[in-house]
CSV table of C-alpha atoms and ligand atoms in Angstrom, one decimal:
chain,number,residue,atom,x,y,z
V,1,UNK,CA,15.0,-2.1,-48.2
V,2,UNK,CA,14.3,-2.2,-51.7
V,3,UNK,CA,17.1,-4.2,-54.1
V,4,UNK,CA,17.6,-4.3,-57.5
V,5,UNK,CA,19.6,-7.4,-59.7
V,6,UNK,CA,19.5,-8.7,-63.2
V,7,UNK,CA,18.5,-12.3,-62.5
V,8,UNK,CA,17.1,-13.6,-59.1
V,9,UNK,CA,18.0,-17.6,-58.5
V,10,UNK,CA,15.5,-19.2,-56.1
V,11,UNK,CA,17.3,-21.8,-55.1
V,12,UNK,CA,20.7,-22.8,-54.0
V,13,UNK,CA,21.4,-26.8,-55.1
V,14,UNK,CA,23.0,-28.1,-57.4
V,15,UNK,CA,20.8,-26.2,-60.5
V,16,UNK,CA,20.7,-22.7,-58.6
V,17,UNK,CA,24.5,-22.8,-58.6
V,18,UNK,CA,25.4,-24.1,-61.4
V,19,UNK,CA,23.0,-21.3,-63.1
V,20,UNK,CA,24.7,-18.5,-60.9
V,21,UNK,CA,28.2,-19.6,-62.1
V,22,UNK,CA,27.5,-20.0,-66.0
V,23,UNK,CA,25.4,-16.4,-66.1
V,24,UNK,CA,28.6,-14.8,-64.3
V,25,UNK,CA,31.2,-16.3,-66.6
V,26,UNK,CA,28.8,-14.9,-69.3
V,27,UNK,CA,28.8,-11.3,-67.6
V,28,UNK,CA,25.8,-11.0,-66.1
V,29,UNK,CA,27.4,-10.1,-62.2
V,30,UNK,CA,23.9,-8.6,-60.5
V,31,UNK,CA,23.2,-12.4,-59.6
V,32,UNK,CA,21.4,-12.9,-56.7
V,33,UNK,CA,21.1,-16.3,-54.8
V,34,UNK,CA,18.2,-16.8,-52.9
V,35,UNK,CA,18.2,-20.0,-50.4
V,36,UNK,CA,15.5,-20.8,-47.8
V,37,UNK,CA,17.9,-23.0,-45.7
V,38,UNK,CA,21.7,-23.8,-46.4
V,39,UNK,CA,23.5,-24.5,-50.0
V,40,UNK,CA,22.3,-28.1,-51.3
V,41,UNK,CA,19.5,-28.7,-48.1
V,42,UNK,CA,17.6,-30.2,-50.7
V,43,UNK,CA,17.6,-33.1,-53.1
V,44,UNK,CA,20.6,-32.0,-53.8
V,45,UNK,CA,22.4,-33.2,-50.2
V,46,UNK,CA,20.6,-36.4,-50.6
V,47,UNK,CA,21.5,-37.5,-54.0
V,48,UNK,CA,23.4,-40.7,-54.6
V,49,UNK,CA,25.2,-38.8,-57.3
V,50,UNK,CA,25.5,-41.5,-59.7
V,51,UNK,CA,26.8,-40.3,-63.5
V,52,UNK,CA,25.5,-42.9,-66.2
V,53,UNK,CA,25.2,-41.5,-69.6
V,54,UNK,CA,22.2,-43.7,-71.1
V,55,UNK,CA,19.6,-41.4,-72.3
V,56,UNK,CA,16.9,-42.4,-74.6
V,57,UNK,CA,17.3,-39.0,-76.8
V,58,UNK,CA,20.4,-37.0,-77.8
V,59,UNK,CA,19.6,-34.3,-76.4
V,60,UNK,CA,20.5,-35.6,-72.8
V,61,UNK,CA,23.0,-37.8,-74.5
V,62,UNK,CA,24.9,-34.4,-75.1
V,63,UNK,CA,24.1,-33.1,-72.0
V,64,UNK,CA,25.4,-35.8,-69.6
V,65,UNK,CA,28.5,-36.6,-71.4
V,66,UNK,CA,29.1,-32.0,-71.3
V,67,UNK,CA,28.5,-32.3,-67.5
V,68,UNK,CA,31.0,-35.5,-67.5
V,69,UNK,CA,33.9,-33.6,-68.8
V,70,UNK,CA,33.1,-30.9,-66.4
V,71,UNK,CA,33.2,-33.6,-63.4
V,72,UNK,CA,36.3,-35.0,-65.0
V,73,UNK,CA,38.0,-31.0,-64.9
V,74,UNK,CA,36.0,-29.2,-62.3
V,75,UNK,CA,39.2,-27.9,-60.1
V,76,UNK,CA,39.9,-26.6,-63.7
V,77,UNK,CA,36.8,-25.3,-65.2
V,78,UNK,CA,35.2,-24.9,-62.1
V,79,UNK,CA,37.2,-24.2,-59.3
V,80,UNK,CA,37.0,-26.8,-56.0
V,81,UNK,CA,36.7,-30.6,-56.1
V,82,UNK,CA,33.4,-32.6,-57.8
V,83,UNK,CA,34.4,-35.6,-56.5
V,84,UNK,CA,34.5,-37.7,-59.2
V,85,UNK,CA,35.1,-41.1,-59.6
V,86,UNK,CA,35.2,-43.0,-62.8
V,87,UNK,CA,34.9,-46.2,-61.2
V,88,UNK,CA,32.3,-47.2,-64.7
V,89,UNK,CA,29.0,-48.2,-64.4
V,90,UNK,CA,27.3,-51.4,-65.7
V,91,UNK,CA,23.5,-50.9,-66.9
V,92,UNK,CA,22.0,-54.5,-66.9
V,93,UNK,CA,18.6,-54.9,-69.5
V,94,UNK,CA,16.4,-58.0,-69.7
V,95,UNK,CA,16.1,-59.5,-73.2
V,96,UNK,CA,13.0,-57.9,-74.0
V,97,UNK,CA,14.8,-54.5,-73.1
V,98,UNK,CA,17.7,-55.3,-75.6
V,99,UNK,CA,16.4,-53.9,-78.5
V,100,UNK,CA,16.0,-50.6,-77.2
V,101,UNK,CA,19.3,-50.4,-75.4
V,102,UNK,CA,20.8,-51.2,-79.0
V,103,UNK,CA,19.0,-48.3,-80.4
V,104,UNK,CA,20.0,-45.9,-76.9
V,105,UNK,CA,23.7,-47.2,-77.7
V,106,UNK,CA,23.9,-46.2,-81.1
V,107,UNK,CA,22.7,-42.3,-80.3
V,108,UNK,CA,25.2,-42.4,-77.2
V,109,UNK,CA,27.8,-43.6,-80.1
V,110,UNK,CA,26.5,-40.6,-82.6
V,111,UNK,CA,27.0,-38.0,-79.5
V,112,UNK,CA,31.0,-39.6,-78.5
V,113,UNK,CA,30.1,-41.7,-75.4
V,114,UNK,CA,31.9,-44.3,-74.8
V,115,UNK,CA,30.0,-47.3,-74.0
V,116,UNK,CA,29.7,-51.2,-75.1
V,117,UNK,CA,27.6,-53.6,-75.4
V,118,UNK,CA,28.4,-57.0,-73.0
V,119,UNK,CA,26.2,-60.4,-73.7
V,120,UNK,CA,25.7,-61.5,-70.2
V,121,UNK,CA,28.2,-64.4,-70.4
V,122,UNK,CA,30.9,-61.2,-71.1
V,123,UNK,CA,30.2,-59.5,-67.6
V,124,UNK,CA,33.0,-62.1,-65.9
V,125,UNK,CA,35.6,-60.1,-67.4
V,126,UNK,CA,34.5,-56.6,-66.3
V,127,UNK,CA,32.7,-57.8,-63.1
V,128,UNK,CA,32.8,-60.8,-62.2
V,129,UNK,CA,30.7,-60.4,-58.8
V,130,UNK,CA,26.9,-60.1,-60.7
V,131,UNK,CA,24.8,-62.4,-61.6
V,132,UNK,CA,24.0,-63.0,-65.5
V,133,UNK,CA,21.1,-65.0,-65.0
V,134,UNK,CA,17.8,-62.9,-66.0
V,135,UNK,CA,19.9,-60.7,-68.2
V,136,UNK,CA,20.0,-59.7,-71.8
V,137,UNK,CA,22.4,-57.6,-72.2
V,138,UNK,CA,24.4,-55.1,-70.3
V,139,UNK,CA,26.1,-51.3,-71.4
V,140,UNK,CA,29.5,-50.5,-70.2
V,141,UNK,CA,30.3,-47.2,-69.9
V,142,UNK,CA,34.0,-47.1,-68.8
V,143,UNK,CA,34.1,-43.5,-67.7
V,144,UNK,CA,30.3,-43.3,-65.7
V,145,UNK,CA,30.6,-43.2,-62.1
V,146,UNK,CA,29.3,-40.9,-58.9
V,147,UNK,CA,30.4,-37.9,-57.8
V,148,UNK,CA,29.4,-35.1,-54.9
V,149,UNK,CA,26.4,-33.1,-55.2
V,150,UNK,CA,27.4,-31.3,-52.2
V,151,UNK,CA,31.0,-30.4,-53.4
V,152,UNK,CA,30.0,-29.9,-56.8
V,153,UNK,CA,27.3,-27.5,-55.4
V,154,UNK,CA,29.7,-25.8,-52.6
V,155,UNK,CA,32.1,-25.6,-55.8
V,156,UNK,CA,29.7,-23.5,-57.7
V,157,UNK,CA,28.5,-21.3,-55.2
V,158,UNK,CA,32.4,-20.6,-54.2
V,159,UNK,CA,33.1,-19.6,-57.8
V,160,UNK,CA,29.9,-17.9,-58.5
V,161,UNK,CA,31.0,-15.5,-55.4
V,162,UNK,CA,34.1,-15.0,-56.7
V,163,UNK,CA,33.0,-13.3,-60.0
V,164,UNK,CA,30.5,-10.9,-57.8
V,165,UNK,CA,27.5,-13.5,-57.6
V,166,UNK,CA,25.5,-12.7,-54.1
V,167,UNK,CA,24.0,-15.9,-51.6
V,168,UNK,CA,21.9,-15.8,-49.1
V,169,UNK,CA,21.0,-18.1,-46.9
V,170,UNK,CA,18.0,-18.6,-44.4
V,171,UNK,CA,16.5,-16.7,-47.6
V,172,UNK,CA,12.7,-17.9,-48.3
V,173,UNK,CA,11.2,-16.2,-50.8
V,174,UNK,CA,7.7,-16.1,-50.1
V,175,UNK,CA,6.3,-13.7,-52.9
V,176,UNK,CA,7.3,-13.0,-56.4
V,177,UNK,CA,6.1,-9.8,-57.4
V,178,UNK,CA,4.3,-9.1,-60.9
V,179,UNK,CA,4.1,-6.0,-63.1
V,180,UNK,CA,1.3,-6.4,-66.2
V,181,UNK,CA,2.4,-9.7,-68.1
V,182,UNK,CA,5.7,-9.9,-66.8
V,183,UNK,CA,8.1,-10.9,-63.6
V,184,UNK,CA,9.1,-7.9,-61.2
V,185,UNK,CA,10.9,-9.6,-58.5
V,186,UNK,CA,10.7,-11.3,-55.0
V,187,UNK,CA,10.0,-10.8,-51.3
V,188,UNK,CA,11.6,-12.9,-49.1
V,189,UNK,CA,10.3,-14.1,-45.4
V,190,UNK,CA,13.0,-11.4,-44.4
V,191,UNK,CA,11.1,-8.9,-45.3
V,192,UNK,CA,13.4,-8.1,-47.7
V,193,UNK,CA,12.4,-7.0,-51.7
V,194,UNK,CA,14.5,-8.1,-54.2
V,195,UNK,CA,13.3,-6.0,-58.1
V,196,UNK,CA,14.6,-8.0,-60.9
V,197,UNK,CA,13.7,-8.8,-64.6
V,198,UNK,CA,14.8,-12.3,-64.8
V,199,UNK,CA,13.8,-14.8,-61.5
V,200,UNK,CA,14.6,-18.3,-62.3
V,201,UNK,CA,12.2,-21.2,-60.4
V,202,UNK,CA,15.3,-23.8,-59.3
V,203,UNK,CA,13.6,-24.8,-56.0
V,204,UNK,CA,14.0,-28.1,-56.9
V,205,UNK,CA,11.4,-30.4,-54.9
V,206,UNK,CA,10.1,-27.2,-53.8
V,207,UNK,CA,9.7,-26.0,-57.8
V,208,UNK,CA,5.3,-26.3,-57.5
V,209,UNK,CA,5.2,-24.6,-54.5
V,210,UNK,CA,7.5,-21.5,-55.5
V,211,UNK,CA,5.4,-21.6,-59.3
V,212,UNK,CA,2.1,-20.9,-57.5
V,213,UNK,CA,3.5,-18.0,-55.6
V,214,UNK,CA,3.3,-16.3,-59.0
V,215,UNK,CA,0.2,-17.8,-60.0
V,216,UNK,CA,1.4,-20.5,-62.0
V,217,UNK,CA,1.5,-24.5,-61.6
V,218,UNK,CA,3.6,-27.1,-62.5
V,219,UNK,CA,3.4,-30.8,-64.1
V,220,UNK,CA,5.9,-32.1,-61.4
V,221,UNK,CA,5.0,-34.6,-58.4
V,222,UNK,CA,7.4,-35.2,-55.8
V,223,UNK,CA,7.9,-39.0,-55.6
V,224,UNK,CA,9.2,-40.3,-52.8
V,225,UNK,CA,12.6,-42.8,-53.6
V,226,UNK,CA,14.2,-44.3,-50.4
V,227,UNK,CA,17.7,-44.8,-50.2
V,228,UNK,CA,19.7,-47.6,-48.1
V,229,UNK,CA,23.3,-47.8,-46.9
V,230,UNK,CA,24.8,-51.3,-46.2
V,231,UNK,CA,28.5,-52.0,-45.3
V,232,UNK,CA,30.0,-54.7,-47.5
V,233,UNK,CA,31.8,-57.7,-45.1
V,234,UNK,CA,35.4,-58.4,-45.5
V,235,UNK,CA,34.8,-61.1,-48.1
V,236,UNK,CA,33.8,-58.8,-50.7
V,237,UNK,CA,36.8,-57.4,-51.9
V,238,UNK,CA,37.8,-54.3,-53.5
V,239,UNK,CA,34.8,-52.2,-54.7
V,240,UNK,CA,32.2,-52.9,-56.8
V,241,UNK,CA,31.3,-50.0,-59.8
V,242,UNK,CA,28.1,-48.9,-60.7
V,243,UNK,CA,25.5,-51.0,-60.9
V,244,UNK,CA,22.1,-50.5,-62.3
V,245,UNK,CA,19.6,-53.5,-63.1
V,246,UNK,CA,16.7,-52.6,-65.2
V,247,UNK,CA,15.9,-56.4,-66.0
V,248,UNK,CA,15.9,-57.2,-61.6
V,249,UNK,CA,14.9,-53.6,-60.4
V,250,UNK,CA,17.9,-52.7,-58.4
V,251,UNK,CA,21.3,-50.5,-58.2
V,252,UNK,CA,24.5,-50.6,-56.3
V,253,UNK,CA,26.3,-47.0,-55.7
V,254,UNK,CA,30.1,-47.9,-54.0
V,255,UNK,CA,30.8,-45.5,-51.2
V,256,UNK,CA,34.1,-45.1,-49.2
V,257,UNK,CA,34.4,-46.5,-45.9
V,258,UNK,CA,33.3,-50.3,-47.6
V,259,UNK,CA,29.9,-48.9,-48.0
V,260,UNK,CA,27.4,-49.7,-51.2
V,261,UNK,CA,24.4,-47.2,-51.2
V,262,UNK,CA,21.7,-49.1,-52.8
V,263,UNK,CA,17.6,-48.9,-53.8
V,264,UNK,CA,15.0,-50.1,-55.8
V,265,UNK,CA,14.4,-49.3,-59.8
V,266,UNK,CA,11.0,-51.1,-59.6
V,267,UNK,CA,9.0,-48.3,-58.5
V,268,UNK,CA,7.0,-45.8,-60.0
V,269,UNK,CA,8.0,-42.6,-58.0
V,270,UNK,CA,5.6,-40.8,-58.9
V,271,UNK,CA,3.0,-43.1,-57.8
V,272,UNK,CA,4.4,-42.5,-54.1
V,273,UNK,CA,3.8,-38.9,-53.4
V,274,UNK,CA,5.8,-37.6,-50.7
V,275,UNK,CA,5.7,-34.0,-48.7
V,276,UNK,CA,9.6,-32.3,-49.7
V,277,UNK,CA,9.5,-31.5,-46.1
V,278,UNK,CA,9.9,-35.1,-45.0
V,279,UNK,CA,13.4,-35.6,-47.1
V,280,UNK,CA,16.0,-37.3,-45.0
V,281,UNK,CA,13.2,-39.1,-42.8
V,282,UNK,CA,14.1,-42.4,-41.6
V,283,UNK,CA,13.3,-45.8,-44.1
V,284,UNK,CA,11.4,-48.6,-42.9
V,285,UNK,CA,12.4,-52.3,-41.9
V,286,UNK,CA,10.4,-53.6,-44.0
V,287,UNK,CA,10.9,-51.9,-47.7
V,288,UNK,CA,15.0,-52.4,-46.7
V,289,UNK,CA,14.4,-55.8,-46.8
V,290,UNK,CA,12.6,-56.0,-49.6
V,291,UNK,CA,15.5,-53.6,-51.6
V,292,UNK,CA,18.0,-55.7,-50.5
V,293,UNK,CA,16.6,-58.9,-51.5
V,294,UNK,CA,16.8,-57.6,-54.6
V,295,UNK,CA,20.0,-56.0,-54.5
V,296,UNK,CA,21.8,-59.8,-53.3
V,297,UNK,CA,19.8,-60.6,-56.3
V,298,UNK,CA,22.1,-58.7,-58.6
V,299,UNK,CA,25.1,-59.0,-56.6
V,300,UNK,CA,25.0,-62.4,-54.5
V,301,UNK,CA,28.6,-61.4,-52.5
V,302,UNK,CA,26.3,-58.6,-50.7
V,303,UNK,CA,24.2,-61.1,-49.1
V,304,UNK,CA,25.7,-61.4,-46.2
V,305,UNK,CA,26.2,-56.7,-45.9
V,306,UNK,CA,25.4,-55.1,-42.9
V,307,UNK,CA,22.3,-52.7,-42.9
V,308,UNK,CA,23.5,-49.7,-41.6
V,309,UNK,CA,21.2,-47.2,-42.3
V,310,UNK,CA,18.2,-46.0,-44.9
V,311,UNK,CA,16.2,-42.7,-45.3
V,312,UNK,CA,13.4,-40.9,-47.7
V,313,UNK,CA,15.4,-39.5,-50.5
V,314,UNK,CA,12.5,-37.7,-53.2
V,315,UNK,CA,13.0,-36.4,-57.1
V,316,UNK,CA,10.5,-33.3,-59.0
V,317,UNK,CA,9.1,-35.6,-61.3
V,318,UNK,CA,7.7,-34.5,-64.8
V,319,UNK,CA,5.6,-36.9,-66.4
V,320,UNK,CA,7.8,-37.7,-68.8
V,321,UNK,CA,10.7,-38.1,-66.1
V,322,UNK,CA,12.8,-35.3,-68.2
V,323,UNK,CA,13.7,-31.7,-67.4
V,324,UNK,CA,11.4,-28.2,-67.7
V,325,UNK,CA,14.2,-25.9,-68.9
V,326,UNK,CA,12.3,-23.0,-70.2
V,327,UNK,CA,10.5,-19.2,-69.5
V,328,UNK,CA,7.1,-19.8,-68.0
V,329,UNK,CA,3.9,-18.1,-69.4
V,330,UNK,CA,4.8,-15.3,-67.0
V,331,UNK,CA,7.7,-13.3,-69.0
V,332,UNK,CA,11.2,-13.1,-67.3
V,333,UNK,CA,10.2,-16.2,-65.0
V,334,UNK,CA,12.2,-18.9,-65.7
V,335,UNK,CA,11.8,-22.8,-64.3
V,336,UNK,CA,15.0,-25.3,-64.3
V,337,UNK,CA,13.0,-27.6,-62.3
V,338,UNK,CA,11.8,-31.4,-62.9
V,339,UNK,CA,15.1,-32.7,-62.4
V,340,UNK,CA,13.4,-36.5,-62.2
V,341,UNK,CA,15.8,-37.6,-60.5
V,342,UNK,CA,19.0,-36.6,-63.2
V,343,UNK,CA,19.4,-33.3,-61.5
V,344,UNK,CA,23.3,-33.7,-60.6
V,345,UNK,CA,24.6,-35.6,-63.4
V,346,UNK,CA,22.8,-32.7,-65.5
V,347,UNK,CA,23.9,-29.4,-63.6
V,348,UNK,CA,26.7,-28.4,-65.5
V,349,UNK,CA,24.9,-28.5,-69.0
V,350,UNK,CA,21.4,-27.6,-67.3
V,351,UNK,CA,23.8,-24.2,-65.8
V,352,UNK,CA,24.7,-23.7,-69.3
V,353,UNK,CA,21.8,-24.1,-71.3
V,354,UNK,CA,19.8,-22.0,-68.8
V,355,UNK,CA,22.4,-19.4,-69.1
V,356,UNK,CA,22.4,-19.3,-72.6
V,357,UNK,CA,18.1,-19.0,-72.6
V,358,UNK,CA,18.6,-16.1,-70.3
V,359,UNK,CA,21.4,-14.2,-72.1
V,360,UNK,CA,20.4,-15.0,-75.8
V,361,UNK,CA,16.9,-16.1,-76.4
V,362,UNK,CA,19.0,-19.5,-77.8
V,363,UNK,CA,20.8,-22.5,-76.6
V,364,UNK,CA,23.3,-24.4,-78.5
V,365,UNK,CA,21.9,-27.8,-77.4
V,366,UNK,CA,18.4,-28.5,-78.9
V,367,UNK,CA,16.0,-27.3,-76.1
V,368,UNK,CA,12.4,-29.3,-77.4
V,369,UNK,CA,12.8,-32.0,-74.8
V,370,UNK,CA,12.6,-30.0,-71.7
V,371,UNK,CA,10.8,-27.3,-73.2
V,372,UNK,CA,7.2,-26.4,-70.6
V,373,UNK,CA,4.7,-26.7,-73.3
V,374,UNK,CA,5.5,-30.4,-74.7
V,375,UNK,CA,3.2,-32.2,-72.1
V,376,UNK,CA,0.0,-30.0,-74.2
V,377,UNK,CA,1.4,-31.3,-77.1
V,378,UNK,CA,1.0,-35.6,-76.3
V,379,UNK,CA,0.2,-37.5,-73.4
V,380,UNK,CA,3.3,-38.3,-71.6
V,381,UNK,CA,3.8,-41.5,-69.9
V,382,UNK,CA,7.1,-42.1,-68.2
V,383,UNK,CA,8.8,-44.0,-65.8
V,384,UNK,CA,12.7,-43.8,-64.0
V,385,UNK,CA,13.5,-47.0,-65.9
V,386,UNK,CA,11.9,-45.5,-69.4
V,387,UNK,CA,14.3,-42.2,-68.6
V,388,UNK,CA,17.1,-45.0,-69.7
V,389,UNK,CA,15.7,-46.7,-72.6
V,390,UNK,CA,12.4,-45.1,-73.5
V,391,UNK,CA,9.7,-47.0,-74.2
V,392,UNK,CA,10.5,-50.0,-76.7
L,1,FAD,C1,17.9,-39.9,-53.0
L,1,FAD,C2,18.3,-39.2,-54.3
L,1,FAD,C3,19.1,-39.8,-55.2
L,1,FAD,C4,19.5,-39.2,-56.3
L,1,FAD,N1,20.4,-39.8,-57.1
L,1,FAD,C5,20.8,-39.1,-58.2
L,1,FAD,C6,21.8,-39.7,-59.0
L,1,FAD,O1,22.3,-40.8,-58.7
L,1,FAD,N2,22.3,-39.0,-60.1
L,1,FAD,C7,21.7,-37.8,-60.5
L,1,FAD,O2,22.1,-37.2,-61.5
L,1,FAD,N3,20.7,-37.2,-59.7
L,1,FAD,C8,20.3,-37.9,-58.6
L,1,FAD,N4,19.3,-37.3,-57.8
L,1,FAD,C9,18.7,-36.1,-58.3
L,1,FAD,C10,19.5,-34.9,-58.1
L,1,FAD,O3,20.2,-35.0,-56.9
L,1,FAD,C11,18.6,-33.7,-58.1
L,1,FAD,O4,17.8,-33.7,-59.2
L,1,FAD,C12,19.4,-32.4,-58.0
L,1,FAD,O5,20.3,-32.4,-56.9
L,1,FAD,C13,18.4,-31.3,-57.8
L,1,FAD,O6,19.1,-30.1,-57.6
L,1,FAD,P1,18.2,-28.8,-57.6
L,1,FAD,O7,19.1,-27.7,-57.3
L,1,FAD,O8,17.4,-28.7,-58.9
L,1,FAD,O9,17.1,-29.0,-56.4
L,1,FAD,P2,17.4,-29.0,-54.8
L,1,FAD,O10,18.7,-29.6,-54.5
L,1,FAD,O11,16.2,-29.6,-54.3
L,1,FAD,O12,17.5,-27.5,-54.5
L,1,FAD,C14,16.4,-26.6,-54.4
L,1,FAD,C15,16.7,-25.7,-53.3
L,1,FAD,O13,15.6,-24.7,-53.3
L,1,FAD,C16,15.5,-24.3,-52.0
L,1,FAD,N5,14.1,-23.6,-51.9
L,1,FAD,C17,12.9,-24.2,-51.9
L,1,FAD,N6,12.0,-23.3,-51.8
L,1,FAD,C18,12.6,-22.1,-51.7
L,1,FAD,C19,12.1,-20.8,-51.5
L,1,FAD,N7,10.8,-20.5,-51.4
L,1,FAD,N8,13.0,-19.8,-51.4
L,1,FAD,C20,14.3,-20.0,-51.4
L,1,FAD,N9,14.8,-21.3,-51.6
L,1,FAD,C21,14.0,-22.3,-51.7
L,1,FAD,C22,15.6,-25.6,-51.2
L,1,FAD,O14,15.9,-25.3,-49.8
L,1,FAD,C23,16.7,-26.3,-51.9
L,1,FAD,O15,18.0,-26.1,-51.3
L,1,FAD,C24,19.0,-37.9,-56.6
L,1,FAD,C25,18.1,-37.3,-55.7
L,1,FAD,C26,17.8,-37.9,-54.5
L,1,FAD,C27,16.9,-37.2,-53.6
């Protein structure tokens, strides 16, 4: 059977639905959903969820503190729960980082995020439980936190149907049809033919596979990024926030139930390629240890956690470890895909801006950062640590 929609969505995480709710609100109701396995299967169900707000441009500055008040009013704005929790988040920098984070601090400042700069010796007062030593400086952002991909997702999606958006699960699409110089539409592994003017690429991990069905490629490796959960003894006390150290390459994420979900920032992602496929694989022994040496490192009262459990979380990593929020080569096809590894805290404004591209040709928030055609223009060189600070 032959279909027709405005916009096709490949893809249905956290960017897929966000997308499908914003183009609804704005009127465009022939939205179709297209999801190979279940809502959020992807990076998306694995994501710690964390919310800092320490870009290195303003761009994302606006972005992340737009999808923060959406968190903060998503019952609201939204409809269903996001989950969030404004526990704050502490971002420790060596001293040879401090210069930079000064400069991030005053662009978050320009854009109306709250945050403050801590000298080392401060952090007793706002968290008592991490160690100063090896630090420069730390940000406080009082209102950072987590929240729930998969609610925030499931939230979308709910509200998307509402206002006439179609999903479909167990959807692959597995061609994406082309008429002269522009998109046409999909086929999916249903058998099923889907004609539309618009298809948006927001597969996610999955985002260079579904480009090359059209003939296209992408500048995105997936990088594998391994995630452990630990249960924090009775000792601890009430919950830590969140914690990330740049200076000692680690982060604490509080969970409920006692838990802390925790990793490394040392790596280079992108240097650890890692078949999408594999996401949710078990961790080994041996890199758990090593992450949680470093994570009793920053927070000595989890020395004595209990591992519980670890698995093989992946982000779509641009070089430059920012979005690709943009029309491809290929007219009508759209990609919202190179989330390295911001891809929640972004959704809202990602939805939005998208939405806006789509509609009007225009977005309100500058769109050169995450636009395809910047890595012709320089040679990008990025890591997840530079996606906070840039390079100094
Ligand atoms: C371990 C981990 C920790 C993270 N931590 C954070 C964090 O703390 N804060 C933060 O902001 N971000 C974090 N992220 C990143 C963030 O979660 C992701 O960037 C975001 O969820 C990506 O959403 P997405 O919709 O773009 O992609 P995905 O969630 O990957 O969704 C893409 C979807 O496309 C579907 N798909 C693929 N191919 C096809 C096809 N051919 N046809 C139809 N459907 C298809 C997939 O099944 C998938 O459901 C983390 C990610 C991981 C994995």
């Amino acid at each position: 059977m032959i279909r027709t929609a405005d916009v096709v969505i490949i893809g249905g995480g956290a960017t897929g639905a966000s997308l499908a709710f914003q183009l609804a609100c704005r009127g465009v109701t022939r939205v179709v959903v297209l999801e190979r396995r279940f809502l959020a299967a992807g990076g998306t169900g694995r994501s710690l969820g964390i919310i800092r707000q320490l870009y290195p441009n303003p761009e994302t500055c606006r972005m992340v503190l737009r999808s923060l008040r959406v968190f903060q009013n998503f019952r609201d704005l939204v409809g269903g729960e996001s989950g969030y929790v404004g526990c704050g988040a502490l971002i420790g920098v060596s001293t040879a980082m401090r210069p930079t984070l000064e400069h991030s601090l005053e662009i978050q400042r320009e854009v109306g995020i709250r945050a403050e700069l801590l000298k080392p010796e401060e952090l007793a007062r706002v968290e008592p439980r991490i160690n100063p030593s090896g630090l420069g400086a730390v940000l406080y952002e009082p209102e950072s936190g987590y929240g729930d991909p998969t609610a925030v997702t499931l939230g979308y999606a709910g509200a998307a149907r509402d206002r006439g958006v179609v999903i479909e699960q167990g959807a692959a699409v597995t061609e994406i049809r082309v008429e002269g110089d522009r998109v046409a539409g999909v086929a999916t592994e249903n058998g099923e033919r889907i004609d539309a003017r618009v298809v948006v690429n927001a597969a996610g991990l999955w985002a260079g596979a579904v480009a090359a069905l059209a003939g296209g490629a992408l500048p995105i490796v997936v990088g594998r990024h391994p995630v452990f959960i630990v249960k924090r003894g009775a000792a601890f006390g009430p919950p830590h926030m969140v914690y990330l150290d740049l200076a000692g390459g680690a982060y604490v994420r509080p969970e409920t139930g006692d838990l802390t979900l925790t990793g490394s920032l040392t790596e280079d992602e992108s240097r650890h390629p890692m078949d999408p496929d594999l996401l949710g694989g078990e961790a080994g022994f041996e890199e758990a240890a090593e992450a949680l040496e470093r994570t009793s490192r920053a927070l000595p009262s989890l020395a004595d956690c209990r591992y519980q459990q670890g698995y093989a979380g992946a982000f779509d990593i641009t070089p430059d470890w920012m979005p690709i929020l943009d029309e491809s080569p290929l007219r009508g096809f759209y990609v919202a895909a190179g989330m390295s590894g911001h891809g929640f805290k972004l959704c809202p404004a990602v939805g939005e801006l998208m939405a806006e591209l789509i509609t009007e040709g225009r977005t309100t928030i500058n769109r050169a950062p995450f636009r395809l055609d910047r890595f012709a223009a320089r040679r990008p060189g990025g890591s997840f640590v530079g996606s906070f600070l840039g390079s100094s």
